């Protein structure tokens, strides 16, 4: 593959577009066999899954979730796991249900005198997750992007919710909505349909009801509210994370 097809691909582009290097390949992505449940896809053995069947069974977003989790490395075969797709249905459902619960949740406004140190640390960790997810997407490493955008962000949201229950304080409204909004924006390339639903029916609903619910570190919206959300989304704009604060937060998490 490397010595023949990929090398000739480069030679051909360089010859045809000799005076236009901008048209030459800038990168080449390769993968091994496409596996289904850790077995090579093959019509002769009956181990295959039609895309239409997968979507009818699990839904488009769950299929995209499982495809993102299938693997990106050159040295491994991409594996579509039906078990992962099946579990993704519940994960995305819970994401929507928990977001819906925020409509009636008791949330507090940000105190002008400041917020808890733990909340500052959570906000800082969110910035770190956004930074790592962006790097993964830029490298087309979708499994890593999924890990940061969904799993790490969900863990961070759960950590904050648990801390609020233990301390006995209501969650900050702007921080809570910033984390939800940021997760939706980061997940939208992988699961656009559920993200569109959450944004249109929950995030915008929370914004319309008024109050101190403006996201602390997510995208700042300008002008009027867009009517077609996914077409106007941009990557979350956040400040650079504070490495000292991250180290202190990780030390505290490991000590608990």
mmCIF file of N, CA, C and O in Angstrom, residues 146-220:
data_model
loop_
_atom_site.group_PDB
_atom_site.id
_atom_site.type_symbol
_atom_site.label_atom_id
_atom_site.label_comp_id
_atom_site.label_asym_id
_atom_site.label_seq_id
_atom_site.Cartn_x
_atom_site.Cartn_y
_atom_site.Cartn_z
ATOM 1 N N UNK A 146 -14.513 11.844 20.831
ATOM 2 C CA UNK A 146 -15.690 11.341 21.542
ATOM 3 C C UNK A 146 -15.411 11.199 23.030
ATOM 4 O O UNK A 146 -16.257 11.529 23.868
ATOM 5 N N UNK A 147 -14.219 10.720 23.358
ATOM 6 C CA UNK A 147 -13.856 10.559 24.771
ATOM 7 C C UNK A 147 -13.891 11.903 25.495
ATOM 8 O O UNK A 147 -14.453 12.008 26.597
ATOM 9 N N UNK A 148 -13.308 12.921 24.891
ATOM 10 C CA UNK A 148 -13.280 14.238 25.536
ATOM 11 C C UNK A 148 -14.660 14.888 25.527
ATOM 12 O O UNK A 148 -15.145 15.341 26.568
ATOM 13 N N UNK A 149 -15.298 14.930 24.353
ATOM 14 C CA UNK A 149 -16.543 15.686 24.196
ATOM 15 C C UNK A 149 -17.707 15.064 24.945
ATOM 16 O O UNK A 149 -18.546 15.785 25.492
ATOM 17 N N UNK A 150 -17.765 13.750 24.977
ATOM 18 C CA UNK A 150 -18.898 13.108 25.650
ATOM 19 C C UNK A 150 -18.530 12.591 27.039
ATOM 20 O O UNK A 150 -19.067 13.066 28.039
ATOM 21 N N UNK A 151 -17.616 11.644 27.104
ATOM 22 C CA UNK A 151 -17.355 10.967 28.374
ATOM 23 C C UNK A 151 -16.695 11.879 29.408
ATOM 24 O O UNK A 151 -17.135 11.945 30.557
ATOM 25 N N UNK A 152 -15.631 12.586 29.024
ATOM 26 C CA UNK A 152 -14.956 13.458 29.984
ATOM 27 C C UNK A 152 -15.843 14.629 30.391
ATOM 28 O O UNK A 152 -15.859 15.029 31.564
ATOM 29 N N UNK A 153 -16.573 15.174 29.424
ATOM 30 C CA UNK A 153 -17.455 16.292 29.745
ATOM 31 C C UNK A 153 -18.614 15.832 30.633
ATOM 32 O O UNK A 153 -19.021 16.551 31.552
ATOM 33 N N UNK A 154 -19.139 14.628 30.365
ATOM 34 C CA UNK A 154 -20.213 14.112 31.193
ATOM 35 C C UNK A 154 -19.720 13.838 32.608
ATOM 36 O O UNK A 154 -20.429 14.107 33.592
ATOM 37 N N UNK A 155 -18.518 13.298 32.728
ATOM 38 C CA UNK A 155 -17.935 13.055 34.044
ATOM 39 C C UNK A 155 -17.767 14.360 34.814
ATOM 40 O O UNK A 155 -18.019 14.416 36.027
ATOM 41 N N UNK A 156 -17.360 15.416 34.118
ATOM 42 C CA UNK A 156 -17.179 16.714 34.756
ATOM 43 C C UNK A 156 -18.516 17.270 35.236
ATOM 44 O O UNK A 156 -18.620 17.807 36.353
ATOM 45 N N UNK A 157 -19.557 17.140 34.416
ATOM 46 C CA UNK A 157 -20.889 17.604 34.814
ATOM 47 C C UNK A 157 -21.402 16.823 36.025
ATOM 48 O O UNK A 157 -21.995 17.394 36.938
ATOM 49 N N UNK A 158 -21.173 15.508 36.024
ATOM 50 C CA UNK A 158 -21.614 14.676 37.156
ATOM 51 C C UNK A 158 -20.839 15.027 38.423
ATOM 52 O O UNK A 158 -21.407 15.044 39.522
ATOM 53 N N UNK A 159 -19.532 15.297 38.268
ATOM 54 C CA UNK A 159 -18.708 15.671 39.424
ATOM 55 C C UNK A 159 -19.225 16.952 40.059
ATOM 56 O O UNK A 159 -19.319 17.065 41.290
ATOM 57 N N UNK A 160 -19.584 17.916 39.229
ATOM 58 C CA UNK A 160 -20.110 19.180 39.757
ATOM 59 C C UNK A 160 -21.461 18.982 40.441
ATOM 60 O O UNK A 160 -21.704 19.516 41.520
ATOM 61 N N UNK A 161 -22.335 18.203 39.828
ATOM 62 C CA UNK A 161 -23.650 17.956 40.415
ATOM 63 C C UNK A 161 -23.513 17.240 41.761
ATOM 64 O O UNK A 161 -24.212 17.580 42.733
ATOM 65 N N UNK A 162 -22.617 16.265 41.843
ATOM 66 C CA UNK A 162 -22.410 15.542 43.102
ATOM 67 C C UNK A 162 -21.840 16.459 44.174
ATOM 68 O O UNK A 162 -22.220 16.371 45.354
ATOM 69 N N UNK A 163 -20.914 17.333 43.777
ATOM 70 C CA UNK A 163 -20.329 18.269 44.742
ATOM 71 C C UNK A 163 -21.401 19.204 45.301
ATOM 72 O O UNK A 163 -21.428 19.473 46.504
ATOM 73 N N UNK A 164 -22.275 19.694 44.444
ATOM 74 C CA UNK A 164 -23.344 20.584 44.894
ATOM 75 C C UNK A 164 -24.252 19.886 45.903
ATOM 76 O O UNK A 164 -24.685 20.491 46.905
ATOM 77 N N UNK A 165 -24.550 18.609 45.665
ATOM 78 C CA UNK A 165 -25.393 17.865 46.608
ATOM 79 C C UNK A 165 -24.680 17.670 47.942
ATOM 80 O O UNK A 165 -25.304 17.799 49.003
ATOM 81 N N UNK A 166 -23.384 17.357 47.890
ATOM 82 C CA UNK A 166 -22.633 17.128 49.126
ATOM 83 C C UNK A 166 -22.501 18.405 49.960
ATOM 84 O O UNK A 166 -22.621 18.379 51.184
ATOM 85 N N UNK A 167 -22.241 19.521 49.276
ATOM 86 C CA UNK A 167 -22.046 20.796 49.974
ATOM 87 C C UNK A 167 -23.376 21.416 50.381
ATOM 88 O O UNK A 167 -23.458 22.182 51.339
ATOM 89 N N UNK A 168 -24.426 21.073 49.637
ATOM 90 C CA UNK A 168 -25.740 21.625 49.945
ATOM 91 C C UNK A 168 -25.987 22.984 49.333
ATOM 92 O O UNK A 168 -26.672 23.815 49.928
ATOM 93 N N UNK A 169 -25.453 23.207 48.127
ATOM 94 C CA UNK A 169 -25.684 24.468 47.427
ATOM 95 C C UNK A 169 -26.344 24.176 46.087
ATOM 96 O O UNK A 169 -26.167 23.100 45.509
ATOM 97 N N UNK A 170 -27.117 25.135 45.616
ATOM 98 C CA UNK A 170 -27.714 24.988 44.288
ATOM 99 C C UNK A 170 -26.649 25.249 43.228
ATOM 100 O O UNK A 170 -25.798 26.121 43.396
ATOM 101 N N UNK A 171 -26.671 24.518 42.137
ATOM 102 C CA UNK A 171 -25.677 24.727 41.083
ATOM 103 C C UNK A 171 -25.781 26.127 40.484
ATOM 104 O O UNK A 171 -26.868 26.707 40.409
ATOM 105 N N UNK A 172 -24.635 26.652 40.074
ATOM 106 C CA UNK A 172 -24.626 27.926 39.358
ATOM 107 C C UNK A 172 -25.335 27.764 38.018
ATOM 108 O O UNK A 172 -25.038 26.845 37.257
ATOM 109 N N UNK A 173 -26.266 28.659 37.721
ATOM 110 C CA UNK A 173 -27.007 28.537 36.474
ATOM 111 C C UNK A 173 -26.116 28.767 35.262
ATOM 112 O O UNK A 173 -26.167 28.000 34.285
ATOM 113 N N UNK A 174 -25.271 29.790 35.304
ATOM 114 C CA UNK A 174 -24.453 30.066 34.118
ATOM 115 C C UNK A 174 -23.416 28.977 33.883
ATOM 116 O O UNK A 174 -23.162 28.577 32.754
ATOM 117 N N UNK A 175 -22.843 28.416 34.951
ATOM 118 C CA UNK A 175 -21.870 27.349 34.795
ATOM 119 C C UNK A 175 -22.545 26.058 34.328
ATOM 120 O O UNK A 175 -22.025 25.353 33.453
ATOM 121 N N UNK A 176 -23.703 25.754 34.886
ATOM 122 C CA UNK A 176 -24.440 24.554 34.492
ATOM 123 C C UNK A 176 -24.814 24.606 33.018
ATOM 124 O O UNK A 176 -24.647 23.629 32.267
ATOM 125 N N UNK A 177 -25.335 25.739 32.573
ATOM 126 C CA UNK A 177 -25.740 25.873 31.178
ATOM 127 C C UNK A 177 -24.521 25.943 30.252
ATOM 128 O O UNK A 177 -24.574 25.477 29.110
ATOM 129 N N UNK A 178 -23.423 26.505 30.738
ATOM 130 C CA UNK A 178 -22.204 26.563 29.927
ATOM 131 C C UNK A 178 -21.684 25.161 29.654
ATOM 132 O O UNK A 178 -21.254 24.851 28.536
ATOM 133 N N UNK A 179 -21.733 24.308 30.677
ATOM 134 C CA UNK A 179 -21.252 22.937 30.489
ATOM 135 C C UNK A 179 -22.152 22.170 29.527
ATOM 136 O O UNK A 179 -21.657 21.423 28.664
ATOM 137 N N UNK A 180 -23.464 22.335 29.644
ATOM 138 C CA UNK A 180 -24.377 21.660 28.727
ATOM 139 C C UNK A 180 -24.184 22.179 27.303
ATOM 140 O O UNK A 180 -24.066 21.404 26.349
ATOM 141 N N UNK A 181 -24.144 23.484 27.152
ATOM 142 C CA UNK A 181 -23.990 24.094 25.832
ATOM 143 C C UNK A 181 -22.666 23.675 25.187
ATOM 144 O O UNK A 181 -22.612 23.333 23.999
ATOM 145 N N UNK A 182 -21.610 23.671 25.982
ATOM 146 C CA UNK A 182 -20.301 23.293 25.469
ATOM 147 C C UNK A 182 -20.283 21.830 25.031
ATOM 148 O O UNK A 182 -19.728 21.487 23.983
ATOM 149 N N UNK A 183 -20.897 20.962 25.830
ATOM 150 C CA UNK A 183 -20.953 19.549 25.455
ATOM 151 C C UNK A 183 -21.747 19.352 24.167
ATOM 152 O O UNK A 183 -21.349 18.571 23.294
ATOM 153 N N UNK A 184 -22.851 20.052 24.032
ATOM 154 C CA UNK A 184 -23.670 19.944 22.825
ATOM 155 C C UNK A 184 -22.882 20.405 21.596
ATOM 156 O O UNK A 184 -22.896 19.750 20.548
ATOM 157 N N UNK A 185 -22.178 21.511 21.713
ATOM 158 C CA UNK A 185 -21.406 22.017 20.584
ATOM 159 C C UNK A 185 -20.273 21.074 20.208
ATOM 160 O O UNK A 185 -20.001 20.843 19.026
ATOM 161 N N UNK A 186 -19.612 20.499 21.212
ATOM 162 C CA UNK A 186 -18.500 19.592 20.920
ATOM 163 C C UNK A 186 -18.992 18.276 20.332
ATOM 164 O O UNK A 186 -18.297 17.646 19.529
ATOM 165 N N UNK A 187 -20.177 17.832 20.726
ATOM 166 C CA UNK A 187 -20.709 16.556 20.247
ATOM 167 C C UNK A 187 -21.441 16.685 18.916
ATOM 168 O O UNK A 187 -21.724 15.679 18.259
ATOM 169 N N UNK A 188 -21.757 17.898 18.486
ATOM 170 C CA UNK A 188 -22.580 18.088 17.292
ATOM 171 C C UNK A 188 -21.989 17.487 16.017
ATOM 172 O O UNK A 188 -22.745 17.028 15.164
ATOM 173 N N UNK A 189 -20.649 17.434 15.828
ATOM 174 C CA UNK A 189 -20.151 16.764 14.618
ATOM 175 C C UNK A 189 -20.433 15.265 14.605
ATOM 176 O O UNK A 189 -20.516 14.659 13.537
ATOM 177 N N UNK A 190 -20.581 14.657 15.772
ATOM 178 C CA UNK A 190 -20.797 13.218 15.875
ATOM 179 C C UNK A 190 -22.275 12.884 15.982
ATOM 180 O O UNK A 190 -22.774 11.979 15.297
ATOM 181 N N UNK A 191 -23.002 13.583 16.843
ATOM 182 C CA UNK A 191 -24.428 13.296 17.055
ATOM 183 C C UNK A 191 -25.247 14.572 16.834
ATOM 184 O O UNK A 191 -25.752 15.174 17.790
ATOM 185 N N UNK A 192 -25.389 15.006 15.599
ATOM 186 C CA UNK A 192 -26.012 16.315 15.333
ATOM 187 C C UNK A 192 -27.499 16.379 15.668
ATOM 188 O O UNK A 192 -27.992 17.440 16.034
ATOM 189 N N UNK A 193 -28.228 15.277 15.562
ATOM 190 C CA UNK A 193 -29.675 15.323 15.715
ATOM 191 C C UNK A 193 -30.084 15.545 17.173
ATOM 192 O O UNK A 193 -30.916 16.412 17.469
ATOM 193 N N UNK A 194 -29.495 14.789 18.100
ATOM 194 C CA UNK A 194 -29.828 14.969 19.508
ATOM 195 C C UNK A 194 -29.309 16.316 20.001
ATOM 196 O O UNK A 194 -29.940 16.967 20.842
ATOM 197 N N UNK A 195 -28.189 16.769 19.459
ATOM 198 C CA UNK A 195 -27.643 18.075 19.847
ATOM 199 C C UNK A 195 -28.563 19.198 19.373
ATOM 200 O O UNK A 195 -28.790 20.181 20.088
ATOM 201 N N UNK A 196 -29.111 19.048 18.175
ATOM 202 C CA UNK A 196 -30.069 20.035 17.662
ATOM 203 C C UNK A 196 -31.304 20.091 18.555
ATOM 204 O O UNK A 196 -31.811 21.167 18.876
ATOM 205 N N UNK A 197 -31.775 18.919 18.968
ATOM 206 C CA UNK A 197 -32.951 18.853 19.836
ATOM 207 C C UNK A 197 -32.696 19.552 21.171
ATOM 208 O O UNK A 197 -33.511 20.361 21.633
ATOM 209 N N UNK A 198 -31.556 19.238 21.798
ATOM 210 C CA UNK A 198 -31.242 19.827 23.101
ATOM 211 C C UNK A 198 -31.070 21.329 22.985
ATOM 212 O O UNK A 198 -31.553 22.097 23.819
ATOM 213 N N UNK A 199 -30.397 21.767 21.932
ATOM 214 C CA UNK A 199 -30.157 23.202 21.765
ATOM 215 C C UNK A 199 -31.470 23.957 21.538
ATOM 216 O O UNK A 199 -31.741 24.980 22.177
ATOM 217 N N UNK A 200 -32.290 23.428 20.648
ATOM 218 C CA UNK A 200 -33.508 24.149 20.264
ATOM 219 C C UNK A 200 -34.564 24.123 21.357
ATOM 220 O O UNK A 200 -35.258 25.123 21.586
ATOM 221 N N UNK A 201 -34.689 23.002 22.066
ATOM 222 C CA UNK A 201 -35.803 22.829 22.993
ATOM 223 C C UNK A 201 -35.447 23.038 24.457
ATOM 224 O O UNK A 201 -36.349 23.171 25.291
ATOM 225 N N UNK A 202 -34.159 23.049 24.775
ATOM 226 C CA UNK A 202 -33.771 23.180 26.178
ATOM 227 C C UNK A 202 -32.877 24.394 26.396
ATOM 228 O O UNK A 202 -33.197 25.276 27.197
ATOM 229 N N UNK A 203 -31.771 24.460 25.681
ATOM 230 C CA UNK A 203 -30.839 25.573 25.883
ATOM 231 C C UNK A 203 -31.498 26.896 25.530
ATOM 232 O O UNK A 203 -31.402 27.880 26.284
ATOM 233 N N UNK A 204 -32.192 26.949 24.393
ATOM 234 C CA UNK A 204 -32.866 28.188 24.012
ATOM 235 C C UNK A 204 -34.034 28.499 24.943
ATOM 236 O O UNK A 204 -34.319 29.665 25.223
ATOM 237 N N UNK A 205 -34.694 27.470 25.430
ATOM 238 C CA UNK A 205 -35.783 27.681 26.397
ATOM 239 C C UNK A 205 -35.242 28.327 27.666
ATOM 240 O O UNK A 205 -35.853 29.254 28.204
ATOM 241 N N UNK A 206 -34.104 27.846 28.146
ATOM 242 C CA UNK A 206 -33.497 28.410 29.349
ATOM 243 C C UNK A 206 -33.069 29.852 29.120
ATOM 244 O O UNK A 206 -33.174 30.704 30.003
ATOM 245 N N UNK A 207 -32.572 30.139 27.922
ATOM 246 C CA UNK A 207 -32.149 31.502 27.619
ATOM 247 C C UNK A 207 -33.338 32.447 27.545
ATOM 248 O O UNK A 207 -33.275 33.591 27.994
ATOM 249 N N UNK A 208 -34.458 31.947 27.009
ATOM 250 C CA UNK A 208 -35.642 32.786 26.846
ATOM 251 C C UNK A 208 -36.332 33.119 28.160
ATOM 252 O O UNK A 208 -37.024 34.128 28.267
ATOM 253 N N UNK A 209 -36.154 32.273 29.173
ATOM 254 C CA UNK A 209 -36.863 32.519 30.431
ATOM 255 C C UNK A 209 -36.212 33.625 31.257
ATOM 256 O O UNK A 209 -36.741 34.065 32.265
ATOM 257 N N UNK A 210 -34.993 34.052 30.818
ATOM 258 C CA UNK A 210 -34.337 35.171 31.493
ATOM 259 C C UNK A 210 -33.510 34.698 32.661
ATOM 260 O O UNK A 210 -33.372 33.511 32.948
ATOM 261 N N UNK A 211 -32.957 35.654 33.405
ATOM 262 C CA UNK A 211 -32.144 35.305 34.552
ATOM 263 C C UNK A 211 -30.673 35.288 34.191
ATOM 264 O O UNK A 211 -30.262 35.563 33.067
ATOM 265 N N UNK A 212 -29.883 34.939 35.193
ATOM 266 C CA UNK A 212 -28.433 34.936 35.018
ATOM 267 C C UNK A 212 -28.000 33.578 34.473
ATOM 268 O O UNK A 212 -27.353 32.788 35.123
ATOM 269 N N UNK A 213 -28.379 33.289 33.227
ATOM 270 C CA UNK A 213 -28.070 31.979 32.657
ATOM 271 C C UNK A 213 -27.143 32.079 31.456
ATOM 272 O O UNK A 213 -27.060 31.155 30.664
ATOM 273 N N UNK A 214 -26.487 33.177 31.290
ATOM 274 C CA UNK A 214 -25.564 33.327 30.182
ATOM 275 C C UNK A 214 -24.343 32.458 30.412
ATOM 276 O O UNK A 214 -23.793 32.442 31.506
ATOM 277 N N UNK A 215 -23.902 31.674 29.417
ATOM 278 C CA UNK A 215 -22.778 30.765 29.631
ATOM 279 C C UNK A 215 -21.509 31.511 30.000
ATOM 280 O O UNK A 215 -21.211 32.562 29.459
ATOM 281 N N UNK A 216 -20.777 30.942 30.944
ATOM 282 C CA UNK A 216 -19.581 31.607 31.437
ATOM 283 C C UNK A 216 -18.426 31.517 30.456
ATOM 284 O O UNK A 216 -17.654 32.453 30.305
ATOM 285 N N UNK A 217 -18.299 30.385 29.756
ATOM 286 C CA UNK A 217 -17.126 30.206 28.911
ATOM 287 C C UNK A 217 -17.455 29.630 27.548
ATOM 288 O O UNK A 217 -16.561 29.377 26.763
ATOM 289 N N UNK A 218 -18.696 29.380 27.250
ATOM 290 C CA UNK A 218 -19.043 28.811 25.952
ATOM 291 C C UNK A 218 -19.206 29.928 24.927
ATOM 292 O O UNK A 218 -18.853 31.076 25.160
ATOM 293 N N UNK A 219 -19.791 29.595 23.786
ATOM 294 C CA UNK A 219 -19.919 30.563 22.703
ATOM 295 C C UNK A 219 -20.786 31.742 23.117
ATOM 296 O O UNK A 219 -21.848 31.565 23.698
ATOM 297 N N UNK A 220 -20.339 32.911 22.833
ATOM 298 C CA UNK A 220 -21.139 34.110 23.054
ATOM 299 C C UNK A 220 -21.953 34.374 21.799
ATOM 300 O O UNK A 220 -21.404 34.543 20.717
#
